[in-house]
Tab-separated table of C-alpha atoms in Angstrom:
chain	number	residue	atom	x	y	z
A	206	UNK	CA	30.908	102.552	84.952
A	207	UNK	CA	33.151	104.753	87.315
A	208	UNK	CA	33.931	103.009	90.576
A	209	UNK	CA	35.863	105.021	92.954
A	210	UNK	CA	36.616	103.606	96.928
A	211	UNK	CA	36.051	107.625	97.907
A	212	UNK	CA	32.561	109.088	98.813
A	213	UNK	CA	32.181	112.698	97.506
A	214	UNK	CA	33.333	115.077	97.900
A	215	UNK	CA	36.726	114.026	98.538
A	216	UNK	CA	39.998	115.561	99.260
A	217	UNK	CA	43.602	113.845	98.583
A	218	UNK	CA	46.911	115.280	98.157
A	219	UNK	CA	47.095	117.765	95.468
A	220	UNK	CA	48.950	121.129	94.321
A	221	UNK	CA	45.481	121.301	92.049
A	222	UNK	CA	46.732	123.593	89.712
A	223	UNK	CA	45.374	123.929	85.845
A	224	UNK	CA	47.250	125.796	83.675
A	225	UNK	CA	45.710	127.102	80.755
A	226	UNK	CA	45.727	123.987	78.457
A	227	UNK	CA	43.646	121.990	81.430
A	228	UNK	CA	41.144	125.016	81.735
A	229	UNK	CA	40.514	124.863	77.882
A	230	UNK	CA	39.667	120.974	78.272
A	231	UNK	CA	37.249	121.852	81.445
A	232	UNK	CA	35.889	124.738	78.318
A	233	UNK	CA	35.697	122.014	75.947
A	234	UNK	CA	33.806	119.755	78.337
A	235	UNK	CA	31.558	122.607	79.124
A	236	UNK	CA	32.723	122.670	82.986
A	237	UNK	CA	34.799	125.631	83.512
A	238	UNK	CA	31.977	128.145	84.209
A	239	UNK	CA	31.147	125.702	87.249
A	240	UNK	CA	34.586	125.420	88.260
A	241	UNK	CA	35.083	129.114	88.687
A	242	UNK	CA	31.858	129.671	90.335
A	243	UNK	CA	32.832	127.838	93.438
A	244	UNK	CA	34.516	131.024	94.497
A	245	UNK	CA	37.493	129.856	92.277
A	246	UNK	CA	39.826	132.935	91.295
A	247	UNK	CA	40.930	132.806	87.719
A	248	UNK	CA	44.116	134.646	87.214
A	249	UNK	CA	46.651	134.468	84.403
A	250	UNK	CA	49.567	136.606	85.554
A	251	UNK	CA	52.014	134.917	87.342
A	252	UNK	CA	55.578	135.357	88.652
A	253	UNK	CA	59.288	134.349	89.169
A	254	UNK	CA	61.054	135.368	91.855
A	255	UNK	CA	65.087	134.966	91.288
A	256	UNK	CA	66.067	137.204	94.508
A	257	UNK	CA	67.771	140.291	92.694
A	258	UNK	CA	64.526	140.764	90.473
A	259	UNK	CA	61.486	139.366	89.798
A	260	UNK	CA	60.383	138.225	86.641
A	261	UNK	CA	56.063	139.002	85.909
A	262	UNK	CA	54.116	137.632	82.602
A	263	UNK	CA	50.636	137.133	81.580
A	264	UNK	CA	50.212	133.485	80.375
A	265	UNK	CA	49.024	133.094	76.594
A	266	UNK	CA	45.411	131.258	76.180
A	267	UNK	CA	44.808	127.940	75.059
A	268	UNK	CA	42.548	127.120	72.519
A	269	UNK	CA	40.235	130.123	74.231
A	270	UNK	CA	41.063	129.690	77.497
A	271	UNK	CA	42.787	132.490	79.152
A	272	UNK	CA	42.410	131.481	83.105
A	273	UNK	CA	44.583	129.474	85.275
A	274	UNK	CA	42.308	128.182	88.428
A	275	UNK	CA	43.585	126.794	91.496
A	276	UNK	CA	40.350	124.278	92.666
A	277	UNK	CA	40.656	122.285	95.988
A	278	UNK	CA	39.808	118.627	94.954
A	279	UNK	CA	37.046	118.423	97.396
A	280	UNK	CA	35.350	121.158	94.329
A	281	UNK	CA	37.154	120.044	91.563
A	282	UNK	CA	36.687	116.197	91.764
A	283	UNK	CA	32.540	116.233	92.629
A	284	UNK	CA	31.996	118.023	89.753
A	285	UNK	CA	33.822	115.935	87.623
A	286	UNK	CA	32.006	112.577	88.920
A	287	UNK	CA	28.605	114.758	88.739
A	288	UNK	CA	29.419	115.187	84.754
A	289	UNK	CA	30.215	111.622	84.252
A	290	UNK	CA	26.346	110.943	85.618
A	291	UNK	CA	25.072	113.593	83.977
A	292	UNK	CA	26.591	112.359	81.013
A	293	UNK	CA	25.366	109.025	81.278
A	294	UNK	CA	28.089	106.887	83.690
A	295	UNK	CA	26.887	104.900	86.354
A	296	UNK	CA	28.806	105.962	89.123
A	297	UNK	CA	29.724	103.783	92.674
A	298	UNK	CA	30.917	105.429	95.341
A	299	UNK	CA	32.607	103.701	98.287
A	300	UNK	CA	33.941	100.816	95.525
A	301	UNK	CA	37.130	98.892	96.668
A	302	UNK	CA	38.752	97.576	93.394
A	303	UNK	CA	39.960	94.298	94.937
A	304	UNK	CA	41.988	92.703	91.530
A	305	UNK	CA	40.723	92.231	87.930
A	306	UNK	CA	38.895	89.383	85.861
A	307	UNK	CA	40.661	87.957	82.876
A	308	UNK	CA	39.997	85.446	80.122
A	309	UNK	CA	42.643	83.981	77.328
A	310	UNK	CA	45.009	86.962	78.386
A	311	UNK	CA	42.576	89.870	78.026
A	312	UNK	CA	41.290	92.044	81.466
A	313	UNK	CA	37.773	91.217	81.246
A	314	UNK	CA	36.779	93.458	84.278
A	315	UNK	CA	36.768	94.090	88.084
A	316	UNK	CA	36.496	92.496	91.138
A	317	UNK	CA	35.343	94.391	94.000
A	318	UNK	CA	33.579	95.749	96.867
A	319	UNK	CA	31.056	98.202	97.291
A	320	UNK	CA	29.636	99.762	101.096
A	321	UNK	CA	28.321	96.545	102.179
A	322	UNK	CA	31.176	94.730	101.714
A	323	UNK	CA	29.810	92.100	98.723
A	324	UNK	CA	31.729	90.814	96.748
A	325	UNK	CA	30.877	91.402	93.048
A	326	UNK	CA	32.569	91.056	89.565
A	327	UNK	CA	31.344	93.503	86.757
A	328	UNK	CA	32.672	92.771	83.094
A	329	UNK	CA	33.910	95.531	80.782
A	330	UNK	CA	35.374	95.569	77.413
A	331	UNK	CA	37.958	98.096	78.658
A	332	UNK	CA	39.294	98.693	82.288
A	333	UNK	CA	40.769	101.966	82.585
A	334	UNK	CA	43.151	102.631	85.740
A	335	UNK	CA	42.634	105.999	86.653
A	336	UNK	CA	44.127	105.282	89.761
A	337	UNK	CA	46.637	107.117	90.536
A	338	UNK	CA	50.457	107.122	90.874
A	339	UNK	CA	50.389	103.654	92.976
A	340	UNK	CA	47.482	102.518	90.562
A	341	UNK	CA	46.308	98.933	91.117
A	342	UNK	CA	45.393	98.706	87.943
A	343	UNK	CA	49.244	99.051	86.511
A	344	UNK	CA	50.152	96.629	89.518
A	345	UNK	CA	47.477	93.888	88.443
A	346	UNK	CA	48.407	93.917	84.698
A	347	UNK	CA	52.427	94.102	85.627
A	348	UNK	CA	52.984	97.587	83.944
A	349	UNK	CA	56.409	97.832	83.722
A	350	UNK	CA	57.863	101.839	84.709
A	351	UNK	CA	60.282	103.181	81.588
A	352	UNK	CA	61.949	106.246	81.702
A	353	UNK	CA	62.338	106.345	85.066
A	354	UNK	CA	64.256	109.243	86.930
A	355	UNK	CA	65.610	109.105	90.744
A	356	UNK	CA	62.620	110.866	93.303
A	357	UNK	CA	64.186	114.244	93.543
A	358	UNK	CA	62.097	115.913	96.083
A	359	UNK	CA	59.073	115.747	98.598
A	360	UNK	CA	56.484	118.441	99.065
A	361	UNK	CA	54.302	119.666	101.805
A	362	UNK	CA	51.542	122.338	101.554
A	363	UNK	CA	49.038	124.555	103.422
A	364	UNK	CA	46.079	126.746	102.872
A	365	UNK	CA	46.057	129.973	104.873
A	366	UNK	CA	43.489	132.384	105.303
A	367	UNK	CA	43.910	136.470	105.811
A	368	UNK	CA	46.723	136.322	102.866
A	369	UNK	CA	46.759	140.137	100.992
A	370	UNK	CA	46.309	140.246	97.406
A	371	UNK	CA	50.010	139.691	95.631
A	372	UNK	CA	51.014	138.134	91.975
A	373	UNK	CA	51.063	134.515	92.289
A	374	UNK	CA	54.528	133.038	92.019
A	375	UNK	CA	57.764	130.954	92.259
A	376	UNK	CA	59.895	131.388	94.114
A	377	UNK	CA	63.358	129.310	94.443
A	378	UNK	CA	65.322	129.293	97.401
A	379	UNK	CA	68.851	127.447	97.957
A	380	UNK	CA	67.700	123.653	98.183
A	381	UNK	CA	63.890	124.766	98.487
A	382	UNK	CA	61.338	125.923	95.855
A	383	UNK	CA	58.165	127.962	97.434
A	384	UNK	CA	54.815	128.342	95.119
A	385	UNK	CA	51.701	130.669	96.579
A	386	UNK	CA	48.992	130.694	94.747
A	387	UNK	CA	44.847	131.655	95.320
A	388	UNK	CA	42.144	128.575	95.924
A	389	UNK	CA	38.608	128.688	97.026
A	390	UNK	CA	36.789	130.747	99.200
A	391	UNK	CA	39.704	133.183	99.610
A	392	UNK	CA	42.426	131.089	100.556
A	393	UNK	CA	46.307	130.730	99.392
A	394	UNK	CA	47.782	127.523	99.072
A	395	UNK	CA	51.135	127.212	99.622
A	396	UNK	CA	53.646	124.905	98.568
A	397	UNK	CA	57.112	124.039	99.355
A	398	UNK	CA	59.291	121.213	97.092
A	399	UNK	CA	62.605	120.095	99.736
A	400	UNK	CA	65.492	118.174	98.424
A	401	UNK	CA	64.093	114.075	98.923
A	402	UNK	CA	67.140	113.424	101.408
A	403	UNK	CA	66.022	115.970	103.623
A	404	UNK	CA	62.213	113.973	103.772
A	405	UNK	CA	63.235	112.442	106.884
A	406	UNK	CA	64.079	115.194	108.889
A	407	UNK	CA	60.578	117.597	107.159
A	408	UNK	CA	58.189	114.883	107.750
A	409	UNK	CA	59.057	115.132	111.326
A	410	UNK	CA	57.791	118.287	112.243
A	411	UNK	CA	56.545	120.208	108.096
A	412	UNK	CA	54.446	122.603	109.832
A	413	UNK	CA	57.836	124.196	111.091
A	414	UNK	CA	60.069	123.516	108.029
A	415	UNK	CA	57.322	125.281	105.816
A	416	UNK	CA	56.911	128.462	107.666
A	417	UNK	CA	60.435	128.299	107.795
A	418	UNK	CA	60.858	128.748	104.179
A	419	UNK	CA	58.650	130.791	103.646
A	420	UNK	CA	60.334	132.808	106.039
A	421	UNK	CA	62.961	133.079	103.333
A	422	UNK	CA	61.056	134.612	101.036
A	423	UNK	CA	61.181	138.118	101.397
A	424	UNK	CA	58.658	138.950	98.766
A	425	UNK	CA	56.196	136.961	100.756
A	426	UNK	CA	56.637	138.946	104.119
A	427	UNK	CA	54.149	141.641	103.404
A	428	UNK	CA	51.498	139.531	102.264
A	429	UNK	CA	51.260	136.664	104.613
A	430	UNK	CA	52.321	139.007	107.742
A	431	UNK	CA	48.491	139.000	108.889
A	432	UNK	CA	47.830	135.539	108.068
A	433	UNK	CA	46.489	132.010	109.595
A	434	UNK	CA	47.163	127.847	108.704
A	435	UNK	CA	43.145	127.140	108.967
A	436	UNK	CA	44.138	123.422	108.399
A	437	UNK	CA	47.120	120.534	108.747
A	438	UNK	CA	49.773	120.864	106.488
A	439	UNK	CA	50.008	117.480	104.121
A	440	UNK	CA	52.839	116.331	102.039
A	441	UNK	CA	54.919	113.543	100.145
A	442	UNK	CA	57.823	111.914	99.827
A	443	UNK	CA	56.396	109.502	97.568
A	444	UNK	CA	56.912	112.067	94.136
A	445	UNK	CA	58.263	109.311	91.698
A	446	UNK	CA	59.093	110.008	88.010
A	447	UNK	CA	57.974	107.501	85.426
A	448	UNK	CA	56.241	106.479	82.821
A	449	UNK	CA	54.331	103.038	82.353
A	450	UNK	CA	52.438	101.729	79.073
A	451	UNK	CA	49.072	102.906	78.555
A	452	UNK	CA	47.435	100.260	77.199
A	453	UNK	CA	47.173	96.207	76.913
A	454	UNK	CA	44.457	93.646	76.394
A	455	UNK	CA	41.734	95.125	77.598
A	456	UNK	CA	43.091	97.579	79.698
A	457	UNK	CA	44.517	101.157	79.503
A	458	UNK	CA	45.736	103.706	81.795
A	459	UNK	CA	45.093	107.641	82.306
A	460	UNK	CA	46.526	110.126	84.488
A	461	UNK	CA	49.222	109.351	87.210
A	462	UNK	CA	48.364	105.992	86.744
A	463	UNK	CA	50.309	105.956	83.482
A	464	UNK	CA	52.916	108.843	83.875
A	465	UNK	CA	53.953	110.801	87.048
A	466	UNK	CA	56.543	113.556	87.472
A	467	UNK	CA	57.968	115.546	90.288
A	468	UNK	CA	55.114	118.372	90.447
A	469	UNK	CA	57.676	121.191	90.910
A	470	UNK	CA	55.514	123.036	88.166
A	471	UNK	CA	52.427	121.614	89.141
A	472	UNK	CA	51.070	119.812	85.735
A	473	UNK	CA	49.508	116.681	86.742
A	474	UNK	CA	45.631	117.455	86.647
A	475	UNK	CA	46.249	119.482	82.995
A	476	UNK	CA	48.231	116.359	81.655
A	477	UNK	CA	45.314	113.951	83.347
A	478	UNK	CA	42.573	115.870	81.600
A	479	UNK	CA	44.527	116.158	78.054
A	480	UNK	CA	45.482	112.703	78.065
A	481	UNK	CA	41.760	111.655	79.003
A	482	UNK	CA	40.722	113.244	75.985
A	483	UNK	CA	42.955	111.295	73.545
A	484	UNK	CA	42.422	108.638	75.585
A	485	UNK	CA	38.813	108.497	75.070
A	486	UNK	CA	39.279	109.345	71.369
A	487	UNK	CA	41.200	106.084	71.009
A	488	UNK	CA	38.422	103.825	72.921
A	489	UNK	CA	35.444	105.471	70.889
A	490	UNK	CA	37.385	104.561	67.690
A	491	UNK	CA	38.166	101.077	69.271
A	492	UNK	CA	34.823	99.983	70.690
A	493	UNK	CA	33.076	101.445	67.325
A	494	UNK	CA	34.676	99.637	65.734
A	495	UNK	CA	36.344	102.125	62.842
A	496	UNK	CA	39.605	100.541	63.701
A	497	UNK	CA	41.089	97.587	65.964
A	498	UNK	CA	40.887	99.100	69.492
A	499	UNK	CA	44.849	98.238	69.997
A	500	UNK	CA	45.711	100.020	67.215
A	501	UNK	CA	44.095	103.134	68.545
A	502	UNK	CA	45.545	103.121	71.852
A	503	UNK	CA	49.023	102.572	70.384
A	504	UNK	CA	48.338	105.807	68.698
A	505	UNK	CA	46.868	107.221	71.975
A	506	UNK	CA	50.131	105.908	74.418
A	507	UNK	CA	52.239	107.575	71.400
A	508	UNK	CA	50.657	110.528	71.557
A	509	UNK	CA	50.732	110.570	75.568
A	510	UNK	CA	54.794	110.208	75.454
A	511	UNK	CA	55.299	112.517	72.515
A	512	UNK	CA	53.585	115.608	74.185
A	513	UNK	CA	54.655	114.851	77.567
A	514	UNK	CA	58.288	114.138	77.410
A	515	UNK	CA	59.485	117.361	76.932
A	516	UNK	CA	57.664	118.645	80.289
A	517	UNK	CA	58.975	115.473	81.923
A	518	UNK	CA	62.823	116.698	81.328
A	519	UNK	CA	62.221	119.734	82.022
A	520	UNK	CA	60.311	118.999	85.366
A	521	UNK	CA	62.723	116.557	86.343
A	522	UNK	CA	65.585	119.522	85.481
A	523	UNK	CA	63.960	121.760	87.636
A	524	UNK	CA	62.933	119.519	90.694
A	525	UNK	CA	67.093	118.704	91.111
A	526	UNK	CA	66.757	122.721	93.091
A	527	UNK	CA	70.040	123.346	91.301
A	528	UNK	CA	70.590	126.724	91.006
A	529	UNK	CA	70.435	128.276	87.375
A	530	UNK	CA	73.517	127.495	85.551
A	531	UNK	CA	75.368	130.742	84.116
A	532	UNK	CA	73.655	130.380	80.766
A	533	UNK	CA	70.376	130.230	82.218
A	534	UNK	CA	70.915	133.313	84.183
A	535	UNK	CA	71.661	134.852	81.097
A	536	UNK	CA	68.557	133.861	79.784
A	537	UNK	CA	66.598	134.945	82.681
A	538	UNK	CA	68.128	138.257	83.024
A	539	UNK	CA	67.570	139.436	79.142
A	540	UNK	CA	63.724	138.286	79.867
A	541	UNK	CA	63.584	141.203	82.035
A	542	UNK	CA	63.469	143.595	79.457
A	543	UNK	CA	62.039	141.556	76.554
A	544	UNK	CA	57.737	141.146	77.198
A	545	UNK	CA	57.231	139.105	74.322
A	546	UNK	CA	59.428	136.279	75.393
A	547	UNK	CA	58.992	136.797	79.067
A	548	UNK	CA	55.223	135.643	78.361
A	549	UNK	CA	56.455	133.048	76.103
A	550	UNK	CA	58.824	131.627	78.469
A	551	UNK	CA	55.422	131.507	81.198
A	552	UNK	CA	53.450	130.019	78.098
A	553	UNK	CA	55.564	127.005	77.969
A	554	UNK	CA	53.862	126.264	81.599
A	555	UNK	CA	50.503	126.885	80.589
A	556	UNK	CA	50.348	124.528	76.938
A	557	UNK	CA	50.606	127.540	75.144
A	558	UNK	CA	54.242	127.357	73.494
A	559	UNK	CA	55.948	123.993	72.953
A	560	UNK	CA	58.859	122.962	76.023
A	561	UNK	CA	60.982	121.369	73.439
A	562	UNK	CA	61.010	124.432	70.981
A	563	UNK	CA	61.369	126.981	73.063
A	564	UNK	CA	64.031	125.832	75.446
A	565	UNK	CA	65.931	124.292	72.079
A	566	UNK	CA	69.530	125.273	73.083
A	567	UNK	CA	69.448	128.336	69.694
A	568	UNK	CA	66.741	129.656	70.863
A	569	UNK	CA	67.687	130.210	74.411
A	570	UNK	CA	70.660	131.527	73.037
A	571	UNK	CA	68.916	133.882	70.427
A	572	UNK	CA	67.018	135.364	73.830
A	573	UNK	CA	69.852	135.753	76.379
A	574	UNK	CA	72.102	137.913	73.099
A	575	UNK	CA	69.187	140.160	73.253
A	576	UNK	CA	67.638	138.953	70.255
A	577	UNK	CA	63.385	139.592	69.566
C-alpha cells in the first residue's frame, strides 16, 4: 500500500535534478524513456563558471545511463506513482497519516484519514517513511538525528521561458551560487543558494534577490536577455544537514526522511532512488525469510551511510559559499588543460567517480601538479 496526502500530479519544493546515478535507476525500472518523453531534454555536458575561466566537461555514464535530466515534479512524481500502481501497489491519494500503530515495541501499521475524513487503521509488516525531511514517520518513532551539520544556505528558484540555449552550469559568486538547467517544455530553471543568515532579507523579496543574483553572472546576460519568468519564485530556508537511523522494529526511512543535505549540488532525488533500491532489496530479503528483517535493514543503513557520507561532507563544504582555497584554485586551473580529469571531476557529481577517492588530498595534488 502507498499513501500520500497529495493528489497527483502535484508540485513540491524541489530542484528536481537527476544525475546519471539517478537516471540509471529510472532506466533499470523501465521509466527513463517515459520521463524523457515528457519533453524533458537530456544532457550530459555541464560547466563550472569560475569567473576568469569556465570548466566544461562531459559527465560519464553510470550503468549504461548517459543522461542527466531535470523533470518537473508534477511530471516525475506522477510517473513514479503510476509505475507503483502498475506493479501492484494499492495507491491512496489524498490520504493524511495521523499516527502509527504499535504493539509490544513494534510498529504495526498506520492511522489516517482519506478524502472523506474517516479515520482508518491499516496494518503492515513494515511502515516505510518516504515523507521528506520533516517526516512524520521519523517523528513518530523518535528517530534521533546524527552527523548533524549547521544549516548553511537558503535556496530560491524560478522557471523561465525564452532562455536561449546555453551550457547548464554552476556559477559561484561572492556569497551566492547560481545554477541553471533545462526542464520540461522548453523552460529553464534557475536556482540560487544564499547564505542562511540572509534568509530573512531574501524571503522579504525573493524575486528581486534572485534576479540580482542572476545579474552577477556575465555568462547568463545573453541567454536570459529575452527571458520571461512564468511562475512565482519558490524557496525555503529549511535546508538542514543530518542523518537519521534508517530503520527500527517495524519501520524504515528512505530518501530525505532518513538523510538530508544542502541541495547545492542537487543530489537528493538521485540519492533517494538509490536508497529506495537498497531498501527494497533489504525488505524483500527480510519478508521472504531469507534473513531476519532487522539484519537486512541494518545492512541497508550501513550501505546508505557508507555510500552517502562522502557526498554529504562535500555538499556541506560547498554550501559554506566560501571561495576556493589556493590549493583548490590550483586544482581548478590544472583541469583547464586536462580533459580526462575534468570529466572525472564532473563524474563525482554524476556518481561515476567515487568522491572519497577523487578528493583525496594526494589525488588533488597530483592533478594540480600536472599529473595524468
